[in-house]
PDB file of N, CA and C in Angstrom:
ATOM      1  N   UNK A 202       5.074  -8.552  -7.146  1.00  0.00           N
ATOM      2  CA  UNK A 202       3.662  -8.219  -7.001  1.00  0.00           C
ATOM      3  C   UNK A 202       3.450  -6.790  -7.502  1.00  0.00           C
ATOM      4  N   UNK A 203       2.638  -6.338  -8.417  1.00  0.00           N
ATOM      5  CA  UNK A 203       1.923  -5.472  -8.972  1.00  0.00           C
ATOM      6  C   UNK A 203       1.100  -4.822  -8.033  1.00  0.00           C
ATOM      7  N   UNK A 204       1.338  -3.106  -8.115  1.00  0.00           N
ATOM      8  CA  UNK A 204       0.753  -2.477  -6.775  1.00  0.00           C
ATOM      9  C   UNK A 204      -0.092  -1.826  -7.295  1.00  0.00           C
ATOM     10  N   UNK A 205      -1.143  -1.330  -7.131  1.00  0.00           N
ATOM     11  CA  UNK A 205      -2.713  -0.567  -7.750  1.00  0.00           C
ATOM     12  C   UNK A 205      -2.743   0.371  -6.568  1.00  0.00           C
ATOM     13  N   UNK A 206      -2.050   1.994  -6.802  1.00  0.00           N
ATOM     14  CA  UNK A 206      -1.993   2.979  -6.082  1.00  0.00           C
ATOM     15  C   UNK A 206      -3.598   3.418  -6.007  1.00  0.00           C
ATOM     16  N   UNK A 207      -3.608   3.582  -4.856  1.00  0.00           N
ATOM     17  CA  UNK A 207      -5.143   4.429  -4.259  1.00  0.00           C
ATOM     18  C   UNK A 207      -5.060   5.390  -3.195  1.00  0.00           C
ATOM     19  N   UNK A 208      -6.459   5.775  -3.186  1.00  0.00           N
ATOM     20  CA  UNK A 208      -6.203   7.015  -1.630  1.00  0.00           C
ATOM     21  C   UNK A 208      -7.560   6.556  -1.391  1.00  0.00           C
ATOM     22  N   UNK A 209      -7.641   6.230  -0.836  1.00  0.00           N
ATOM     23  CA  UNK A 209      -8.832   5.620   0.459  1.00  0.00           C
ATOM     24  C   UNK A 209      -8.505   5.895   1.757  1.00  0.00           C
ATOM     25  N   UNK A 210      -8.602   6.440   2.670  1.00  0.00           N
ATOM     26  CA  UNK A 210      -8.486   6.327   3.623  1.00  0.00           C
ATOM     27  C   UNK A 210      -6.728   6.474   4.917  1.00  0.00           C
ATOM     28  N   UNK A 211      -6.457   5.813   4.792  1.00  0.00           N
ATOM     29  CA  UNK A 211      -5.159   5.534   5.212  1.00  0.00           C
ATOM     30  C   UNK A 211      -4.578   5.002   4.309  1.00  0.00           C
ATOM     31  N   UNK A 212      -5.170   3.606   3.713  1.00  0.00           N
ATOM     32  CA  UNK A 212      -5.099   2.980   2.257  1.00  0.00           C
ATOM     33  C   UNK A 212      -4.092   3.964   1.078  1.00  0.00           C
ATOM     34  N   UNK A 213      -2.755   3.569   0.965  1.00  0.00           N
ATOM     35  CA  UNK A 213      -2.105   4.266  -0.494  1.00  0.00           C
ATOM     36  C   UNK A 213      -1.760   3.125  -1.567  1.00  0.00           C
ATOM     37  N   UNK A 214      -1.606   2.692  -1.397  1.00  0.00           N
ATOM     38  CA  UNK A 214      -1.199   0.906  -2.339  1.00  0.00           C
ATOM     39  C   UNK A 214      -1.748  -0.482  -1.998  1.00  0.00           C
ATOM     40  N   UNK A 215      -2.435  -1.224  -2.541  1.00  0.00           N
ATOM     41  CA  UNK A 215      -3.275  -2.825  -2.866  1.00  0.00           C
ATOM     42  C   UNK A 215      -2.501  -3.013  -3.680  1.00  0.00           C
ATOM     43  N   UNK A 216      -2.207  -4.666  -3.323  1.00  0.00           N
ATOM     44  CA  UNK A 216      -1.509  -5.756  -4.630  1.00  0.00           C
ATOM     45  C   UNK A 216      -2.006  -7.105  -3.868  1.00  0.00           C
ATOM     46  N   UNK A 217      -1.660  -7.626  -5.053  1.00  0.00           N
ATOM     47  CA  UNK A 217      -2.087  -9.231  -4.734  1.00  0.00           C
ATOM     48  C   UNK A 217      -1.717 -10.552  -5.540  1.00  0.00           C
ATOM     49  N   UNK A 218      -1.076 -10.943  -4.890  1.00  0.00           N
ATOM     50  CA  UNK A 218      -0.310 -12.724  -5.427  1.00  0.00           C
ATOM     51  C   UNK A 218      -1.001 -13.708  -5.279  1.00  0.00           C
ATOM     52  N   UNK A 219      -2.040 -13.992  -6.553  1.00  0.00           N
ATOM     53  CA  UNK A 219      -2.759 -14.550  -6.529  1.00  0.00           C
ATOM     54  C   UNK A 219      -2.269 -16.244  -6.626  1.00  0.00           C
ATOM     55  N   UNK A 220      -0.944 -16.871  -6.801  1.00  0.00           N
ATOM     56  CA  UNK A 220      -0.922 -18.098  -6.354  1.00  0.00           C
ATOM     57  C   UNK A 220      -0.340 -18.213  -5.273  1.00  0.00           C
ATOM     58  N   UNK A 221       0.441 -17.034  -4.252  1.00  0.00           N
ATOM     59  CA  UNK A 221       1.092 -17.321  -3.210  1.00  0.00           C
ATOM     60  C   UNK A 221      -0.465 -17.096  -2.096  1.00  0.00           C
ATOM     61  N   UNK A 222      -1.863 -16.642  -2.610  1.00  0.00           N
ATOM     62  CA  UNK A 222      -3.180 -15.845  -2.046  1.00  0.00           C
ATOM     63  C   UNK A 222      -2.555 -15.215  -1.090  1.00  0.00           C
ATOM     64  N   UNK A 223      -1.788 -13.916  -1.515  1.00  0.00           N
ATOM     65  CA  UNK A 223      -1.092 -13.141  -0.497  1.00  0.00           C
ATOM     66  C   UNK A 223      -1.357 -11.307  -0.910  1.00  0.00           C
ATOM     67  N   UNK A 224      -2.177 -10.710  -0.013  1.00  0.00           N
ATOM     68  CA  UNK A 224      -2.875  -9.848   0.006  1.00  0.00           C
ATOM     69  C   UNK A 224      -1.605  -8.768   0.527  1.00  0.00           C
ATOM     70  N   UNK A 225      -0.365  -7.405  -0.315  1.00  0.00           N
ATOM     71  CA  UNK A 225      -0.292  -6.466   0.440  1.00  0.00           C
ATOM     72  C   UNK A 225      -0.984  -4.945   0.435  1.00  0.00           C
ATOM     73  N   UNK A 226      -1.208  -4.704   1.495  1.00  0.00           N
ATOM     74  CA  UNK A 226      -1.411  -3.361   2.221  1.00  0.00           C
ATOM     75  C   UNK A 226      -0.449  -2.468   2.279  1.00  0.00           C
ATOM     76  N   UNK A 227      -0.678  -0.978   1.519  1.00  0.00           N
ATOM     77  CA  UNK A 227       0.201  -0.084   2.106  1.00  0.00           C
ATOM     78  C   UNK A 227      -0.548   0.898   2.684  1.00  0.00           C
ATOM     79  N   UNK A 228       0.069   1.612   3.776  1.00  0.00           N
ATOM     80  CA  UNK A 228      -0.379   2.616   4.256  1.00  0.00           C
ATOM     81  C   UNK A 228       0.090   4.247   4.246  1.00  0.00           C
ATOM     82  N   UNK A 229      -0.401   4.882   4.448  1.00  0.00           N
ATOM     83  CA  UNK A 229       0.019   6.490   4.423  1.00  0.00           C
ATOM     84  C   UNK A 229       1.111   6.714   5.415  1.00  0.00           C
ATOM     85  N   UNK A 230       1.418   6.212   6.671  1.00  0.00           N
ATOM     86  CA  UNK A 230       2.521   6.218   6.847  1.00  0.00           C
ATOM     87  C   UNK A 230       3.570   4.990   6.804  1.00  0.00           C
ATOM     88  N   UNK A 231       3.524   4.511   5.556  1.00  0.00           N
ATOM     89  CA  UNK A 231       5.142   4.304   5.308  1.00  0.00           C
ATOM     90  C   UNK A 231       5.284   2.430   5.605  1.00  0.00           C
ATOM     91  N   UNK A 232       4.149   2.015   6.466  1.00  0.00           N
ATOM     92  CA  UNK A 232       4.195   0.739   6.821  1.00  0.00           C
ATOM     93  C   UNK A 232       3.300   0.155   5.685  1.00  0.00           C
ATOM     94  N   UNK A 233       3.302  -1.848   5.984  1.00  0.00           N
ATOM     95  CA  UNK A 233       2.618  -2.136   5.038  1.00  0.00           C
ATOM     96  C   UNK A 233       2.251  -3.789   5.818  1.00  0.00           C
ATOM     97  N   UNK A 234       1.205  -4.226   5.300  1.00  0.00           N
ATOM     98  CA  UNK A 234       1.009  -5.494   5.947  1.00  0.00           C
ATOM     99  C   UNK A 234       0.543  -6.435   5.009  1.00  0.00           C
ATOM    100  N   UNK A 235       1.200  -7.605   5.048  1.00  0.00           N
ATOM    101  CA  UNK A 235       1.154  -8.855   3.991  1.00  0.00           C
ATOM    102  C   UNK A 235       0.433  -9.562   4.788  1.00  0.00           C
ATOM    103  N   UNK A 236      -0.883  -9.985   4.078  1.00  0.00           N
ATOM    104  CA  UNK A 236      -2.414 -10.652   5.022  1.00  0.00           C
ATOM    105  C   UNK A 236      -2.041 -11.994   3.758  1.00  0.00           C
ATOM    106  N   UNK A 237      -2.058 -13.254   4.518  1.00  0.00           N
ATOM    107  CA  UNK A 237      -1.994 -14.716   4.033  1.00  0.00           C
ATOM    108  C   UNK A 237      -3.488 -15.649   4.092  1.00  0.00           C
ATOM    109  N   UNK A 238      -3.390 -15.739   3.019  1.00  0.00           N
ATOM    110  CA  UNK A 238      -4.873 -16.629   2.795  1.00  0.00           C
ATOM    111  C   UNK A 238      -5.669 -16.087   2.005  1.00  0.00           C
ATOM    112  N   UNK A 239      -5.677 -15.143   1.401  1.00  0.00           N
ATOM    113  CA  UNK A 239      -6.952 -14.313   0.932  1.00  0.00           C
ATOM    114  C   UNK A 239      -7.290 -14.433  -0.513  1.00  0.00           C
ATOM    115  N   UNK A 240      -8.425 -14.728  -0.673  1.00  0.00           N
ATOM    116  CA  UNK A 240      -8.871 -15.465  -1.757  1.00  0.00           C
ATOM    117  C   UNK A 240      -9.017 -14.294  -3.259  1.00  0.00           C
ATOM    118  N   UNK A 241      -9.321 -14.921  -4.091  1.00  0.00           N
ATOM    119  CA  UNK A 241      -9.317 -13.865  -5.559  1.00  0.00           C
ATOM    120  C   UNK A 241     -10.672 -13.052  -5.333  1.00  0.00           C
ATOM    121  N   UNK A 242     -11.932 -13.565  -4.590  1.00  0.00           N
ATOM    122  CA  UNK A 242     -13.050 -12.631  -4.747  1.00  0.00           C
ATOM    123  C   UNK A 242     -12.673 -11.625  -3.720  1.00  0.00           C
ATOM    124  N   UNK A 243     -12.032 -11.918  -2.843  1.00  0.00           N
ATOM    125  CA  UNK A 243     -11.742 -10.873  -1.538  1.00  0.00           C
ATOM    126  C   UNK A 243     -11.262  -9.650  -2.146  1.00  0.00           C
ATOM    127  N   UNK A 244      -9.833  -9.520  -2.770  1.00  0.00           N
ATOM    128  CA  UNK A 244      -8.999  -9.315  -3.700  1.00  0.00           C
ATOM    129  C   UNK A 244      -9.618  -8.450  -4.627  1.00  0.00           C
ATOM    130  N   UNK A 245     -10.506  -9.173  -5.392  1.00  0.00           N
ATOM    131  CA  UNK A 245     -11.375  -8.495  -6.430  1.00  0.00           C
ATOM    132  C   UNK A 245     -12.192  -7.443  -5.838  1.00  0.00           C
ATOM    133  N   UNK A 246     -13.022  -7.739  -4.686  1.00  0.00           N
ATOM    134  CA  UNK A 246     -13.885  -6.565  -4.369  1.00  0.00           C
ATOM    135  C   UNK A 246     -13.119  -5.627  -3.736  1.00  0.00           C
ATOM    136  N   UNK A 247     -12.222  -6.010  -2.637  1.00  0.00           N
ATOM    137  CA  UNK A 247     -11.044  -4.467  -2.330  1.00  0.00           C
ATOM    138  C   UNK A 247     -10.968  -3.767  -3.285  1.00  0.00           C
ATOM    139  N   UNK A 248     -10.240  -4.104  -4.446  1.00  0.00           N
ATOM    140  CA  UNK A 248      -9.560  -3.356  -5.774  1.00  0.00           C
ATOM    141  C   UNK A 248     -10.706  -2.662  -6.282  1.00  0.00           C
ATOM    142  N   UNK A 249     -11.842  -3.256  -6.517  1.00  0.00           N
ATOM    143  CA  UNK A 249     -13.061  -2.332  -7.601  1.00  0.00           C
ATOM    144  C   UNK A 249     -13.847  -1.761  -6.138  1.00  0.00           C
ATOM    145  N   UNK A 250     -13.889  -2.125  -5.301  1.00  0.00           N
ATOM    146  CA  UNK A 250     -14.689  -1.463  -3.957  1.00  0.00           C
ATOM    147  C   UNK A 250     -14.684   0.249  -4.302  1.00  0.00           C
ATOM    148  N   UNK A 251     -15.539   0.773  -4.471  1.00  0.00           N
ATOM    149  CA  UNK A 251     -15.823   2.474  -3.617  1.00  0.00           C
ATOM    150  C   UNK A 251     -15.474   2.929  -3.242  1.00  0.00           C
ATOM    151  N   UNK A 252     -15.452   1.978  -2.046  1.00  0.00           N
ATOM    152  CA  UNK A 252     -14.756   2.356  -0.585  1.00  0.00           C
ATOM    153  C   UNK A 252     -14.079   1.488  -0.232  1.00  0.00           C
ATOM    154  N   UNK A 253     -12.659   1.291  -0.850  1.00  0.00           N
ATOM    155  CA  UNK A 253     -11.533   0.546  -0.284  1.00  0.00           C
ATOM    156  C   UNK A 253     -11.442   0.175   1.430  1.00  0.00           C
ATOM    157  N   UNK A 254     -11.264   1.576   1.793  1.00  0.00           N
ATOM    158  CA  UNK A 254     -10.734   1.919   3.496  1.00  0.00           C
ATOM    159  C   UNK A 254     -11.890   0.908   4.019  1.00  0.00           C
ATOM    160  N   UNK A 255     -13.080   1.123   4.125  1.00  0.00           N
ATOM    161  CA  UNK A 255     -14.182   0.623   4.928  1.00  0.00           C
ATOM    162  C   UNK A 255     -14.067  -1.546   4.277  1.00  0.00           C
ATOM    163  N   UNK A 256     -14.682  -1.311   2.799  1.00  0.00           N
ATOM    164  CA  UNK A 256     -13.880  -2.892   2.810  1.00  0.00           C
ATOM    165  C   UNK A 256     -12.863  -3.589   3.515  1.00  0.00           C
ATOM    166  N   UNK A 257     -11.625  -2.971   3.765  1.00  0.00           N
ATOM    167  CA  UNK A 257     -10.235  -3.267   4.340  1.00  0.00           C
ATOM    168  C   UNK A 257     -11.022  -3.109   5.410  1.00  0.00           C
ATOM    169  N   UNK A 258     -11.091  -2.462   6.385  1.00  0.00           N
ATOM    170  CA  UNK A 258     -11.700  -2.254   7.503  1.00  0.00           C
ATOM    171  C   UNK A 258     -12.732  -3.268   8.166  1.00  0.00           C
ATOM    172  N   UNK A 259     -13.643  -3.760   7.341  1.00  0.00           N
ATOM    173  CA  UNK A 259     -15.020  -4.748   7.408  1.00  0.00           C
ATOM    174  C   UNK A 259     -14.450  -5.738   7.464  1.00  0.00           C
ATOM    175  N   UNK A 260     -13.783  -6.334   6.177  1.00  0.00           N
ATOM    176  CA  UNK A 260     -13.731  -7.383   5.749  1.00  0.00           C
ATOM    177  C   UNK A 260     -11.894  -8.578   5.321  1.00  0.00           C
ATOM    178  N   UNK A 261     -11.243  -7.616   5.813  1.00  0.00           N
ATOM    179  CA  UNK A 261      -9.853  -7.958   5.691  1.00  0.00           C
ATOM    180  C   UNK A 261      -9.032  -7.936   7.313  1.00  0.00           C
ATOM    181  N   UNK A 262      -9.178  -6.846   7.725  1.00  0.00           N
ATOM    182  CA  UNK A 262      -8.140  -6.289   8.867  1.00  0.00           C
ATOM    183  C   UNK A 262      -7.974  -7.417   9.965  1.00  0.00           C
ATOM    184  N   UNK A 263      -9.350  -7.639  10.081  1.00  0.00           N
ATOM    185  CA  UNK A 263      -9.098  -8.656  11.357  1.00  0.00           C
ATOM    186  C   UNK A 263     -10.029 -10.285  10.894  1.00  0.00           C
ATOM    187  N   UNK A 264      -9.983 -10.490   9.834  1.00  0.00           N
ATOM    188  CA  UNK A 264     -10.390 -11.318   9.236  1.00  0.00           C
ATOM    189  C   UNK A 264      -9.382 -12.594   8.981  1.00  0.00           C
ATOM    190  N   UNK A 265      -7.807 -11.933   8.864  1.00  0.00           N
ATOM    191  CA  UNK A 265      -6.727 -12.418   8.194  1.00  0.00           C
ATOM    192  C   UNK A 265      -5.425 -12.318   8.851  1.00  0.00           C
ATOM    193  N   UNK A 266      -4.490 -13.492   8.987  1.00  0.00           N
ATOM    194  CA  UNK A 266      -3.918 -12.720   9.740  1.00  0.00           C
ATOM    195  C   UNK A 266      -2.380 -12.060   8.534  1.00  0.00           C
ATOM    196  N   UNK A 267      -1.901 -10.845   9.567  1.00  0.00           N
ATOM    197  CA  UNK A 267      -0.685 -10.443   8.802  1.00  0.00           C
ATOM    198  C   UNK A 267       0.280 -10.181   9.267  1.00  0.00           C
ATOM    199  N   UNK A 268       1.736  -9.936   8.601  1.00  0.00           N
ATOM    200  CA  UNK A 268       2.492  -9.779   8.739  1.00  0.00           C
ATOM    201  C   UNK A 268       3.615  -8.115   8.202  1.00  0.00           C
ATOM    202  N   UNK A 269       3.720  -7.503   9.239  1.00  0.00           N
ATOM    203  CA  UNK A 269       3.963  -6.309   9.343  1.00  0.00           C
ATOM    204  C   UNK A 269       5.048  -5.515   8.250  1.00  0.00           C
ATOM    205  N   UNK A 270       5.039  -5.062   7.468  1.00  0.00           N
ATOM    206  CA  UNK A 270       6.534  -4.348   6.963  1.00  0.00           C
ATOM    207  C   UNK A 270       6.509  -3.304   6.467  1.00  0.00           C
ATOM    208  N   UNK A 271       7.306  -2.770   5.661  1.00  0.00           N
ATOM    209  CA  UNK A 271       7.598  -1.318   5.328  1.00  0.00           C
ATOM    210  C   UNK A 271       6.768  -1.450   3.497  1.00  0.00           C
ATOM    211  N   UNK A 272       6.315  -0.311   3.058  1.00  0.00           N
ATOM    212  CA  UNK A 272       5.921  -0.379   1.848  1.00  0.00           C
ATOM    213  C   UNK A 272       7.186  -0.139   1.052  1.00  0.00           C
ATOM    214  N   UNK A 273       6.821  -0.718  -0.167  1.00  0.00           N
ATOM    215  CA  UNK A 273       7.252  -0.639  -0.911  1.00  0.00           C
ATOM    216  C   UNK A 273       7.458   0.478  -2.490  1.00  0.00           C
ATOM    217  N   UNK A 274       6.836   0.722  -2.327  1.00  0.00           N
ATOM    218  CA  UNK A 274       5.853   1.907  -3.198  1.00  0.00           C
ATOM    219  C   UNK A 274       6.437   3.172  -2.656  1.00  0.00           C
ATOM    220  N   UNK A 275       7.097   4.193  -3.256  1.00  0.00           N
ATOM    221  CA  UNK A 275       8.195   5.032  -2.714  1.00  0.00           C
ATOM    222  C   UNK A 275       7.240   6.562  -3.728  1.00  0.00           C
ATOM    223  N   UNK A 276       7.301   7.566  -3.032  1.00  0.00           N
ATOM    224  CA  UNK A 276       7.264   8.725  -3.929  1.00  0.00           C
ATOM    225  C   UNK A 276       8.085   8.988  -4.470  1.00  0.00           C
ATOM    226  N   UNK A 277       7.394   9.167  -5.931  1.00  0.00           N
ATOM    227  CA  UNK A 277       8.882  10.057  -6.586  1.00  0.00           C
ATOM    228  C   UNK A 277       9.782  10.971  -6.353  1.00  0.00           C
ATOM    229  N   UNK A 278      10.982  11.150  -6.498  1.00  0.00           N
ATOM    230  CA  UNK A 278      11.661  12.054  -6.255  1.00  0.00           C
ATOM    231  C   UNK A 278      11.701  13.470  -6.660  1.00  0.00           C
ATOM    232  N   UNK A 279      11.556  13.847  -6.546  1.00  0.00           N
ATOM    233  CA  UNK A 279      11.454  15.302  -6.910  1.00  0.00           C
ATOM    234  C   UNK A 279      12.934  15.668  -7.355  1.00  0.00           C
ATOM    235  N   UNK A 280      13.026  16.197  -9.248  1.00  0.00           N
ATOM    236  CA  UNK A 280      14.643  16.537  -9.130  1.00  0.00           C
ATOM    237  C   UNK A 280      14.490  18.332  -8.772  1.00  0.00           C
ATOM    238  N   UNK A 281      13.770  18.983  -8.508  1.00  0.00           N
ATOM    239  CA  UNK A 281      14.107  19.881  -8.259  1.00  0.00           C
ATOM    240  C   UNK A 281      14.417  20.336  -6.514  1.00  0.00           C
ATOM    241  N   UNK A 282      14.000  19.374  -5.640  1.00  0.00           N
ATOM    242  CA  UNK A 282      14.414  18.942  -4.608  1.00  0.00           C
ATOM    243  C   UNK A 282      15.811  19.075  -4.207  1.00  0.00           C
ATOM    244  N   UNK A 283      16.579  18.185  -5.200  1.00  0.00           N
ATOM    245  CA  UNK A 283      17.539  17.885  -4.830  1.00  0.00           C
ATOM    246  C   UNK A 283      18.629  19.115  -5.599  1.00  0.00           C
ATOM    247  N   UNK A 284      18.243  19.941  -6.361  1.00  0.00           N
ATOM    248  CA  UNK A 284      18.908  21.031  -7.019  1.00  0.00           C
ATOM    249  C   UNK A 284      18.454  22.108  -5.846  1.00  0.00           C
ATOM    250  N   UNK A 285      17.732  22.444  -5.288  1.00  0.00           N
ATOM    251  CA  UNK A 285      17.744  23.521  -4.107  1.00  0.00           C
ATOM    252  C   UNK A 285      18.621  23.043  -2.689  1.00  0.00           C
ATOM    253  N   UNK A 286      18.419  21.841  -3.038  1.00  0.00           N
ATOM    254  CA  UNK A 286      19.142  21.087  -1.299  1.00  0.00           C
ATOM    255  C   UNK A 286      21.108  21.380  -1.787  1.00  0.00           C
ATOM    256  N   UNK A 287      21.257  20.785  -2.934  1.00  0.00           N
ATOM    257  CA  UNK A 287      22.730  21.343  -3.379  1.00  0.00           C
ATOM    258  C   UNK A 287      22.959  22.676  -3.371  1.00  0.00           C
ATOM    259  N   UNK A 288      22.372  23.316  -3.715  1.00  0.00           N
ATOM    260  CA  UNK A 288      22.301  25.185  -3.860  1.00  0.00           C
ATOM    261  C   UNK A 288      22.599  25.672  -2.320  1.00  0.00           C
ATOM    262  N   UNK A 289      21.574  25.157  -1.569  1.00  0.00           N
ATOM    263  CA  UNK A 289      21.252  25.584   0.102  1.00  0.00           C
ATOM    264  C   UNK A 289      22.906  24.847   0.754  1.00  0.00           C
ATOM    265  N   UNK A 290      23.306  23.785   0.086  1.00  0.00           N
ATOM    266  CA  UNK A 290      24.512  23.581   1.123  1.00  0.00           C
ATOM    267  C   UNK A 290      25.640  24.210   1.062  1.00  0.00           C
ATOM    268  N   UNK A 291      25.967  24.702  -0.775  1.00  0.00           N
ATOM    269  CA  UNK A 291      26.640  25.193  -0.902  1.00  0.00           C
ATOM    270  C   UNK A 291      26.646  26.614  -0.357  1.00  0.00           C
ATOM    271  N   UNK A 292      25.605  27.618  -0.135  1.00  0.00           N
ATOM    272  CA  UNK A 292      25.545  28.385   0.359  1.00  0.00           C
ATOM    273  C   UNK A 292      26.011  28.090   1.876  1.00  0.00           C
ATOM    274  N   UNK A 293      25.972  27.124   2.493  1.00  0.00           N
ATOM    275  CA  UNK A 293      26.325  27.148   4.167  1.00  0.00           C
ATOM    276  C   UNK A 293      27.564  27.063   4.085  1.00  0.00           C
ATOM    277  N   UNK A 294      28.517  26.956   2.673  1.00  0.00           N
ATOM    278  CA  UNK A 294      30.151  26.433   2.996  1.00  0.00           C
ATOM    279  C   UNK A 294      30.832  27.701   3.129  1.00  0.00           C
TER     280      UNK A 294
END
């Protein structure tokens, strides 16, 4: 499934499997919820919606039911991250 990053709200990632009609949700912290049943116009207006958060909110959340998990959709890594975190340990040896 193909993820369409956003910032709406809590809202960070929409995707949608349109022959399994399987709607996922990611959220800002880290969880994600796979809503079953949800049709292509539902789908369609989330994605082009304005206002994602409030759509999801109105018209999905408790509309559908879902099933809970972790997102998938990861921030990039930062390589300079990981060149100060090596630097900083070696300094503690």
């Amino acid at each position: 499934m193909e993820m369409k990053r956003i910032n709406a709200g809590k809202l960070r990632a929409i995707g949608y499997e349109p022959r399994e009609r399987m709607l996922r949700v990611e959220f800002d912290d880290g969880s994600a919820i796979d809503y079953a049943g949800v049709g292509t116009e539902v789908w369609r207006r989330l994605s082009t919606s304005g206002s994602a958060w409030s759509y999801f909110r109105d018209n999905i959340e408790d509309e559908f039911s879902g099933r809970r998990g972790v997102a998938r959709t990861q921030k990039k890594p930062n390589p300079l991250e990981e060149l100060f975190k090596a630097a900083s340990d070696d300094a503690e040896s």
